[in-house]
CSV table of C-alpha atoms in Angstrom, one decimal:
chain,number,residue,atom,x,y,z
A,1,UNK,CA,-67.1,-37.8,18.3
A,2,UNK,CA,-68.1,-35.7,20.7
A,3,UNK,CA,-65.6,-32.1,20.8
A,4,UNK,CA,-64.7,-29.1,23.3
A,5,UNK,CA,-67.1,-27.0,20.8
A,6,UNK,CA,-70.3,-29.1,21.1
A,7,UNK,CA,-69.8,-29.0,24.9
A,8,UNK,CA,-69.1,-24.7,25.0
A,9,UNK,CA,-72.2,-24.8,22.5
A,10,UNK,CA,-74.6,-26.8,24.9
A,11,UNK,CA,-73.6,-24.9,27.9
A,12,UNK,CA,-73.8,-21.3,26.5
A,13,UNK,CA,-77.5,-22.3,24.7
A,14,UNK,CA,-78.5,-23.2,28.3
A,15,UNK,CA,-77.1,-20.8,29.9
A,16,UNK,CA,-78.9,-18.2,27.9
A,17,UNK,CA,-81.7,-19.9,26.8
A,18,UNK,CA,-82.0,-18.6,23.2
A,19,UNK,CA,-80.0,-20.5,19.9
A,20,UNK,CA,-79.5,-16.9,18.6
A,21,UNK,CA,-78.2,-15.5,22.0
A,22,UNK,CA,-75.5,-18.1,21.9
A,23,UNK,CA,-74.6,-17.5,18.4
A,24,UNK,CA,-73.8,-13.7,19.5
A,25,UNK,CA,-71.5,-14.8,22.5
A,26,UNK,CA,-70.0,-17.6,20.4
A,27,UNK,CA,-69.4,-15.5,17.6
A,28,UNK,CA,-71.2,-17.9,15.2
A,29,UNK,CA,-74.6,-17.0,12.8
A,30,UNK,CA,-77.7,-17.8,14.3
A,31,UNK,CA,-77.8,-20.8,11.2
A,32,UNK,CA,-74.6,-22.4,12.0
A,33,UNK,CA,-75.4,-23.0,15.6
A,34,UNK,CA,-78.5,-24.8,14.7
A,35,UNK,CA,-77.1,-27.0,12.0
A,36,UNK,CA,-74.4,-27.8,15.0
A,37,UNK,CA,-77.0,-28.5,17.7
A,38,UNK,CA,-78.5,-30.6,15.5
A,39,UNK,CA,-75.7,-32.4,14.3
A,40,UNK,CA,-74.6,-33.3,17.8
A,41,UNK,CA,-77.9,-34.2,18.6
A,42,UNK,CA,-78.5,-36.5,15.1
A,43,UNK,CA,-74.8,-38.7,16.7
A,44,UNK,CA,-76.1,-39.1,19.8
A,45,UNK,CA,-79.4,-40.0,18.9
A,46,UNK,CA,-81.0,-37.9,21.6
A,47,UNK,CA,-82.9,-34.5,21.9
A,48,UNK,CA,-81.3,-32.4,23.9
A,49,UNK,CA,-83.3,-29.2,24.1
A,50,UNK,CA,-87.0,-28.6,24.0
A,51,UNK,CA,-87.2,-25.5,21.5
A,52,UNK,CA,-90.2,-23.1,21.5
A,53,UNK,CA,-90.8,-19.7,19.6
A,54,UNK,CA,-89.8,-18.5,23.1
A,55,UNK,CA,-87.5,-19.9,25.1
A,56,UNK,CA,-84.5,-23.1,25.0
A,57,UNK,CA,-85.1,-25.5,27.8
A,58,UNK,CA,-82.6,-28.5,28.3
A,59,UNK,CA,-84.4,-32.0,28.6
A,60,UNK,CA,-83.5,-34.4,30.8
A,61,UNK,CA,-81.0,-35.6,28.6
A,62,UNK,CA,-79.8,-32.5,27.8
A,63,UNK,CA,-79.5,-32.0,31.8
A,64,UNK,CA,-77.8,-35.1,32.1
A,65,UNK,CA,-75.2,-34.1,29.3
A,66,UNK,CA,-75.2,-30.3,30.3
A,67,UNK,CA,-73.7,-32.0,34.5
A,68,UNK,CA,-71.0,-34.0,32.4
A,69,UNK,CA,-70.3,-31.5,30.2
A,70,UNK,CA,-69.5,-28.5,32.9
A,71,UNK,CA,-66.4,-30.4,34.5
A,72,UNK,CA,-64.9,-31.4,31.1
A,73,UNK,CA,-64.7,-27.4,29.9
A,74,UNK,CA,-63.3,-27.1,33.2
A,75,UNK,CA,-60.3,-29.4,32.6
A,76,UNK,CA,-59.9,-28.0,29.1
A,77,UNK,CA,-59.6,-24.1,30.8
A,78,UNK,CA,-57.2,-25.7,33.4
A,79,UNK,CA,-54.9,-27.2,31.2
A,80,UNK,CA,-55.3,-24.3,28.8
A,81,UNK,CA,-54.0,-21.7,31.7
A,82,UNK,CA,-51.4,-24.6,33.0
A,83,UNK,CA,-50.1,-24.4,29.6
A,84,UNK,CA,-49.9,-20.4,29.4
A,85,UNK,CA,-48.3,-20.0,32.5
A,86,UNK,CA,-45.3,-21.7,31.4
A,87,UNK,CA,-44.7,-18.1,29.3
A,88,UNK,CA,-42.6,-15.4,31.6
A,89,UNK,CA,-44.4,-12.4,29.9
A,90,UNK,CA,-49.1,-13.0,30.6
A,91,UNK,CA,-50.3,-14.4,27.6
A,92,UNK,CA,-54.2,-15.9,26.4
A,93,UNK,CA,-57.6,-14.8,26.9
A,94,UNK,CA,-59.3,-13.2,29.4
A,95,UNK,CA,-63.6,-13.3,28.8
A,96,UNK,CA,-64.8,-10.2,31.5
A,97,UNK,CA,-68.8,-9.2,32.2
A,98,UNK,CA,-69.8,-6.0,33.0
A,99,UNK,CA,-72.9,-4.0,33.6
A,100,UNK,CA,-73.3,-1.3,30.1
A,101,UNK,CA,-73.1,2.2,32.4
A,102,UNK,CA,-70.2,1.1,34.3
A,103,UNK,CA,-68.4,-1.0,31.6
A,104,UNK,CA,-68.7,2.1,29.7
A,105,UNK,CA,-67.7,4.8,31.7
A,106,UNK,CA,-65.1,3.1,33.3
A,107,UNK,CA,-64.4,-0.3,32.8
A,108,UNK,CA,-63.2,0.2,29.3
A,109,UNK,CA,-60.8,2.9,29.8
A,110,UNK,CA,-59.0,0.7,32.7
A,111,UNK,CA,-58.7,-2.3,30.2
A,112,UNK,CA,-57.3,-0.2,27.7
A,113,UNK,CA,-54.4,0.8,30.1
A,114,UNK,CA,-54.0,-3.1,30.6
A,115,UNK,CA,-53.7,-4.4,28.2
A,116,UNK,CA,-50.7,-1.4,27.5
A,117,UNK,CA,-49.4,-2.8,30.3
A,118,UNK,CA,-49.5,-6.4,29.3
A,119,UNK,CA,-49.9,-6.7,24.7
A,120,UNK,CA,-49.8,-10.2,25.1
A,121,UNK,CA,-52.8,-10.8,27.0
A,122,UNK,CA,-56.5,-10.2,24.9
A,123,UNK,CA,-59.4,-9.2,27.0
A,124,UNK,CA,-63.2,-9.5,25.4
A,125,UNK,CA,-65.6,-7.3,27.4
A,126,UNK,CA,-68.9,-8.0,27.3
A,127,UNK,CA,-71.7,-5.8,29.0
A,128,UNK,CA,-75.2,-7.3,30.0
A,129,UNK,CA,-78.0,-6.0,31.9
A,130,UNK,CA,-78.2,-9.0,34.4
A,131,UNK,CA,-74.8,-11.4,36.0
A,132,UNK,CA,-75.0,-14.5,34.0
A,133,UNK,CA,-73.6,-17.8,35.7
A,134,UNK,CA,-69.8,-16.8,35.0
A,135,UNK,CA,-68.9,-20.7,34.9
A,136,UNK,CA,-71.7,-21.5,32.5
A,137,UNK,CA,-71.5,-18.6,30.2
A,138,UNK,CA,-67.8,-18.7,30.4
A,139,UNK,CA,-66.2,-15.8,31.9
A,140,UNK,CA,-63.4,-15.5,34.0
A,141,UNK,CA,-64.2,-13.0,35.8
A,142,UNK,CA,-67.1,-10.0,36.4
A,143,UNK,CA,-66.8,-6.5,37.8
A,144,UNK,CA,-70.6,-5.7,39.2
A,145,UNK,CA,-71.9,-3.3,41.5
A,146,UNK,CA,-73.1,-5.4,44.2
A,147,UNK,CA,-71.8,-8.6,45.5
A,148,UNK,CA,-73.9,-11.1,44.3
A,149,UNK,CA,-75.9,-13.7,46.8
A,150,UNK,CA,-74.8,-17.1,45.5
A,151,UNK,CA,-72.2,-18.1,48.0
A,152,UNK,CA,-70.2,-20.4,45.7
A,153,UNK,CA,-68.8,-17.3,43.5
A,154,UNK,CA,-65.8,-15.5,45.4
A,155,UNK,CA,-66.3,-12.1,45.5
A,156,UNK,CA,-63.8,-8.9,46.4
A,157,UNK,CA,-64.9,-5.1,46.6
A,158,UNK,CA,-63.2,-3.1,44.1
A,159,UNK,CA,-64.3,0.3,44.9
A,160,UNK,CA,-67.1,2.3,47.6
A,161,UNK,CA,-70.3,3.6,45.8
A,162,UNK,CA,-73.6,4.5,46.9
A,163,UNK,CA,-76.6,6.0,44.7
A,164,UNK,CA,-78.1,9.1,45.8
A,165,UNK,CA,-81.0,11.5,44.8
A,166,UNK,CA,-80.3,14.4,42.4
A,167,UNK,CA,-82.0,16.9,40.0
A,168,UNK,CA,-81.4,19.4,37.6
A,169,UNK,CA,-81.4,22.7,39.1
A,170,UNK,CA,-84.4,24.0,36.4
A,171,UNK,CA,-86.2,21.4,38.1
A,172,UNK,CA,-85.3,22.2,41.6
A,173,UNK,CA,-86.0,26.1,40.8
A,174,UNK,CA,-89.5,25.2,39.2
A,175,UNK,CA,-91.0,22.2,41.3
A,176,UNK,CA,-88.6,22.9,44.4
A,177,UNK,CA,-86.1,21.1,46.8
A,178,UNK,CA,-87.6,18.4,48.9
A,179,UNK,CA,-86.4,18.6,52.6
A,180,UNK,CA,-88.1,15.2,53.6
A,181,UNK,CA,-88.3,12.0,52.3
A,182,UNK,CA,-92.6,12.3,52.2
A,183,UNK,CA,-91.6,15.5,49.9
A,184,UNK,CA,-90.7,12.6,47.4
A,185,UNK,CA,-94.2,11.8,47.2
A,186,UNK,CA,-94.7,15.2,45.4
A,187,UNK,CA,-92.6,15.3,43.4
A,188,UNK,CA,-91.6,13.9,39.8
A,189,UNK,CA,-89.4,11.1,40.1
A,190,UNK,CA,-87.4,9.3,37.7
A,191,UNK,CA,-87.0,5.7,37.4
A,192,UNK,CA,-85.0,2.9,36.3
A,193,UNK,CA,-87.7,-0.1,36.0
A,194,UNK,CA,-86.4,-3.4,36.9
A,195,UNK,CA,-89.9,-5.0,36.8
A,196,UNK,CA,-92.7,-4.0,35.4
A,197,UNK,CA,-94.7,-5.8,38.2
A,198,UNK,CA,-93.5,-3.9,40.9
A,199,UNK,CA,-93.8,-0.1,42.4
A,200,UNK,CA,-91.0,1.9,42.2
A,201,UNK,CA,-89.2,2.1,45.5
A,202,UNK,CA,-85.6,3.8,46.8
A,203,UNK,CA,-84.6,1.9,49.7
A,204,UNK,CA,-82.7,4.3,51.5
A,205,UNK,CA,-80.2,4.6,54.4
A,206,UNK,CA,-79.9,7.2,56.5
A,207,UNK,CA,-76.6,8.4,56.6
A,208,UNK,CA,-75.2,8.4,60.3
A,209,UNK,CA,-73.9,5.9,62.5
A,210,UNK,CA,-77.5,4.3,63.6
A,211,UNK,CA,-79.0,5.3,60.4
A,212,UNK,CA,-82.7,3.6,60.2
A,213,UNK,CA,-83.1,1.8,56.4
A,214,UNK,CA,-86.3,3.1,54.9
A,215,UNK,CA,-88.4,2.3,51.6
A,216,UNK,CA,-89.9,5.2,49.9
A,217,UNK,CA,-92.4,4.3,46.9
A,218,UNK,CA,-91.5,7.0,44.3
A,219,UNK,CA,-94.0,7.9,40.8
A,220,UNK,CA,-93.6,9.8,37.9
A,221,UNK,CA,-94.2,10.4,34.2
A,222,UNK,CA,-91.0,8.8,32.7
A,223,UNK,CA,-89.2,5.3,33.3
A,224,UNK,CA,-87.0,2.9,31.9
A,225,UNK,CA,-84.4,0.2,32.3
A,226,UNK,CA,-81.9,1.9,30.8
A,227,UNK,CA,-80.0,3.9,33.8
A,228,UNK,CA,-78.7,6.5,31.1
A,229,UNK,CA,-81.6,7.4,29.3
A,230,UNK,CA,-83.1,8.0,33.0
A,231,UNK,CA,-80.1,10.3,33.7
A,232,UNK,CA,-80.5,12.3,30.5
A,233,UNK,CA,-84.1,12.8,31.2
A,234,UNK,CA,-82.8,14.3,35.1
A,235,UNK,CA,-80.4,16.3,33.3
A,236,UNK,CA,-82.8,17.7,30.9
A,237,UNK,CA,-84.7,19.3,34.0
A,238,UNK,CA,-87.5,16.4,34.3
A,239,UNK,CA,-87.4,15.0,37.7
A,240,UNK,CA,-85.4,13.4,40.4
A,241,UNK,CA,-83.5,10.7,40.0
A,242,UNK,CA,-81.6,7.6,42.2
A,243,UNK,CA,-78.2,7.2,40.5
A,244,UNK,CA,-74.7,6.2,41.6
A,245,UNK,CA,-71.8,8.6,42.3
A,246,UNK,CA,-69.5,7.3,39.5
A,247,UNK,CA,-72.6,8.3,36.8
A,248,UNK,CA,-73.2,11.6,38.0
A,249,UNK,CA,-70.2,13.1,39.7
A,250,UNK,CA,-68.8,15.0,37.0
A,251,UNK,CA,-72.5,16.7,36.8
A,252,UNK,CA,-72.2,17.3,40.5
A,253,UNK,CA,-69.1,18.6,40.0
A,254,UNK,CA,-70.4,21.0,37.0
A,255,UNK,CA,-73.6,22.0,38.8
A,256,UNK,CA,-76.0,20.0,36.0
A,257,UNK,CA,-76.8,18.2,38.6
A,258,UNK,CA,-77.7,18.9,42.8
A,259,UNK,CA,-77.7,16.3,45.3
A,260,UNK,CA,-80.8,16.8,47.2
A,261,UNK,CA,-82.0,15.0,51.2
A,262,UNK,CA,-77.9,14.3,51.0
A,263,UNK,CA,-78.4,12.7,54.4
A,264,UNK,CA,-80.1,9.4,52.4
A,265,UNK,CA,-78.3,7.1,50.1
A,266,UNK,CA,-78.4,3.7,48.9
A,267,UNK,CA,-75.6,1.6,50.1
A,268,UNK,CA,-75.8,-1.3,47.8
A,269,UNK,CA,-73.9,-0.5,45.0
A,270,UNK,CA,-70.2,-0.8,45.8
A,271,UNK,CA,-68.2,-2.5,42.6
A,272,UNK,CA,-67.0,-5.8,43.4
A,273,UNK,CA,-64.7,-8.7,41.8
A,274,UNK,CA,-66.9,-11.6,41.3
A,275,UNK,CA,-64.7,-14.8,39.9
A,276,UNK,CA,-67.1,-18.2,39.0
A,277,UNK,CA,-67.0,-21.0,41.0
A,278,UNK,CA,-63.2,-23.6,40.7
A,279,UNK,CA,-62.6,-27.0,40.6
A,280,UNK,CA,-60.9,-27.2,44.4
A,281,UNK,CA,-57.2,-27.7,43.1
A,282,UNK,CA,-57.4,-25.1,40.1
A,283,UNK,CA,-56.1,-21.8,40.3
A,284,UNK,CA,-57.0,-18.6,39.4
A,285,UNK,CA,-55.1,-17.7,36.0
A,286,UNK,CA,-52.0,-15.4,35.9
A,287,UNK,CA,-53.5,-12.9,33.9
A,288,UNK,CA,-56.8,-12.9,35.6
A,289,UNK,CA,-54.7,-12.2,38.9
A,290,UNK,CA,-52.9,-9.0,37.3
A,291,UNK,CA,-56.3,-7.6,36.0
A,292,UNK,CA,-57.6,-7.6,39.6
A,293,UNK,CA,-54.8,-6.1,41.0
A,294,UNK,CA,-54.9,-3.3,38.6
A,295,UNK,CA,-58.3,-2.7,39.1
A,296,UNK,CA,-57.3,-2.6,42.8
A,297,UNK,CA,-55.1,-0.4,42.4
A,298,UNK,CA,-56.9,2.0,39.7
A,299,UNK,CA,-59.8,2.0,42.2
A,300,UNK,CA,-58.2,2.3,45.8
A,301,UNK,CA,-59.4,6.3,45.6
A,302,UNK,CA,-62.2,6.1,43.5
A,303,UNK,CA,-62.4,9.6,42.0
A,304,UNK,CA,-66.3,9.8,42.2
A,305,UNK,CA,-65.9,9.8,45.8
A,306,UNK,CA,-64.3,13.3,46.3
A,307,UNK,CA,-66.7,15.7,47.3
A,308,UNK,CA,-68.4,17.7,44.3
A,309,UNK,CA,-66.8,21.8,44.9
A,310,UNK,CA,-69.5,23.2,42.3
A,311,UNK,CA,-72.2,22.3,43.8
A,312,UNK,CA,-71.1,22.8,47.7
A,313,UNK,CA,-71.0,26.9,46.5
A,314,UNK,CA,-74.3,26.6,44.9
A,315,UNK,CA,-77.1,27.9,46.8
A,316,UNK,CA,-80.0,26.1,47.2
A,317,UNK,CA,-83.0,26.4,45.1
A,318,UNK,CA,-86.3,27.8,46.4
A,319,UNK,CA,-88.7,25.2,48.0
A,320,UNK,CA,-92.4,26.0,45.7
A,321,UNK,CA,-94.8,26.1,48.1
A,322,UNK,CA,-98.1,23.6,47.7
């Protein structure tokens, strides 16, 4: 007999490819979910995974059981939310994905103050460096920061955001203040690698009603993928950094931090809603509904957006001469 477990356990393995990954989201040990896969796997009589040191790929009967399974976890979550919104006060589970910097920073406090507002209602936050499928990993919902292309998943902007360039004012005193975006090409920039292959680039907008969009390829001594060990390095006086308002406003605000060519930004990193793709007579959960509005709400004036006083006072640091 086939149950709602073995179906959540096929669909998360796939989704992240990895027997151990799925034990972490599942909340199993790595051991259990193998005996389970192949237990379910040993009744039906077929493989459904190819396994490899490296990676979890479905077979083609794994594929074919992965398509069934999908709308069945679908009509268990429907009649699971049916069922719970029957109660007048929010009640169940709500699974929410996040980026780590922003769930962090910001994200976590908010949920706190929901879940105040509504006890009966649990919310698990988990924070990944990529958007999973939302429907195959099952969440309900994501807050990201950009909307993401796949046109199926419904998305709603929570709150304005745009990355700019900034440096510690050590830095801007020793290696000076660039005044043109080919002044970047001399200086020591900071970056957050998304892959290896590539060059670092800022694609930046200029900042005025017909602003042109320009790429500038950026070098420098120190990278990484993790967006705050890249902003600790800029605060510690190493180099110029791309980073969004809502990480580095308070340093704005403090003077740790100076914006620098503030005419250029990048524009792609508003937060948005993203909810998974529905059956086409399910609705959206109760609870699910109340967290977005109070994210709405919370984020209608996002604080990171008021204009930094310290550092508008500061004067700005001497240009070095090359």
């Amino acid at each position: 007999m086939i149950e709602r477990s073995d179906l959540a356990l096929v669909s998360c393995a796939a989704e992240l490819g990895s027997l151990a990954a799925a034990a972490r989201q599942l909340d199993l040990a790595p051991p259990a979910v193998s005996k389970r896969l192949a237990a379910l796997e040993s009744r039906l009589g077929l493989r459904l995974f190819h396994r490899s040191t490296r990676r979890l790929q479905l077979t083609p009967h794994g594929e074919a059981f992965l398509a069934q399974a999908r709308p069945l976890l679908q009509g268990f979550e429907q009649l699971q939310a049916q069922l719970t919104e029957r109660h007048d006060e929010p009640r169940g589970l709500i699974r929410l994905c996040s980026s780590f910097g922003f769930g962090h920073a910001w994200l976590g406090p908010l949920l706190a103050q929901f879940h105040a507002a509504y006890p009966q209602v649990q919310v698990q936050l988990h924070l990944r460096e990529q958007l999973p499928d939302l429907r195959a990993a099952g969440f309900d919902a994501a807050v990201w920061l950009w909307a993401p292309r796949d046109p199926n998943v419904v998305t709603r902007r929570l709150a304005s955001n745009r990355r700019i360039i900034v440096g510690a004012p050590a830095y801007l005193e020793r290696a000076g203040v660039p005044q043109t975006l080919d002044d970047l090409a001399q200086h020591a920039c900071l970056i957050v690698s998304e892959n290896d292959d590539q060059p670092a680039a800022w694609r930046l907008q200029e900042l005025s009603p017909r602003g042109a969009a320009v790429t500038v390829r950026v070098h420098g001594p120190l990278a990484s993928n993790s967006g705050e060990v890249v902003r600790d390095w800029a605060l510690a006086g190493h180099g110029l950094m791309l980073r969004s308002l809502w990480d580095v406003h308070e340093h704005l605000r403090s003077g740790r931090l100076q914006q620098v060519l503030p005419r250029w930004a990048m524009l792609d990193a508003d937060v948005h809603w993203v909810l998974p793709p529905r059956a086409p007579n399910s609705s959206v959960p109760r609870r699910v509904r109340l967290l977005q509005q109070q994210l709405i709400q919370a984020l209608a004036t996002p604080p990171w957006l008021a204009p930094p006083a310290a550092q508008a006072s500061a004067p700005p640091a001497p240009r070095r001469r090359r």
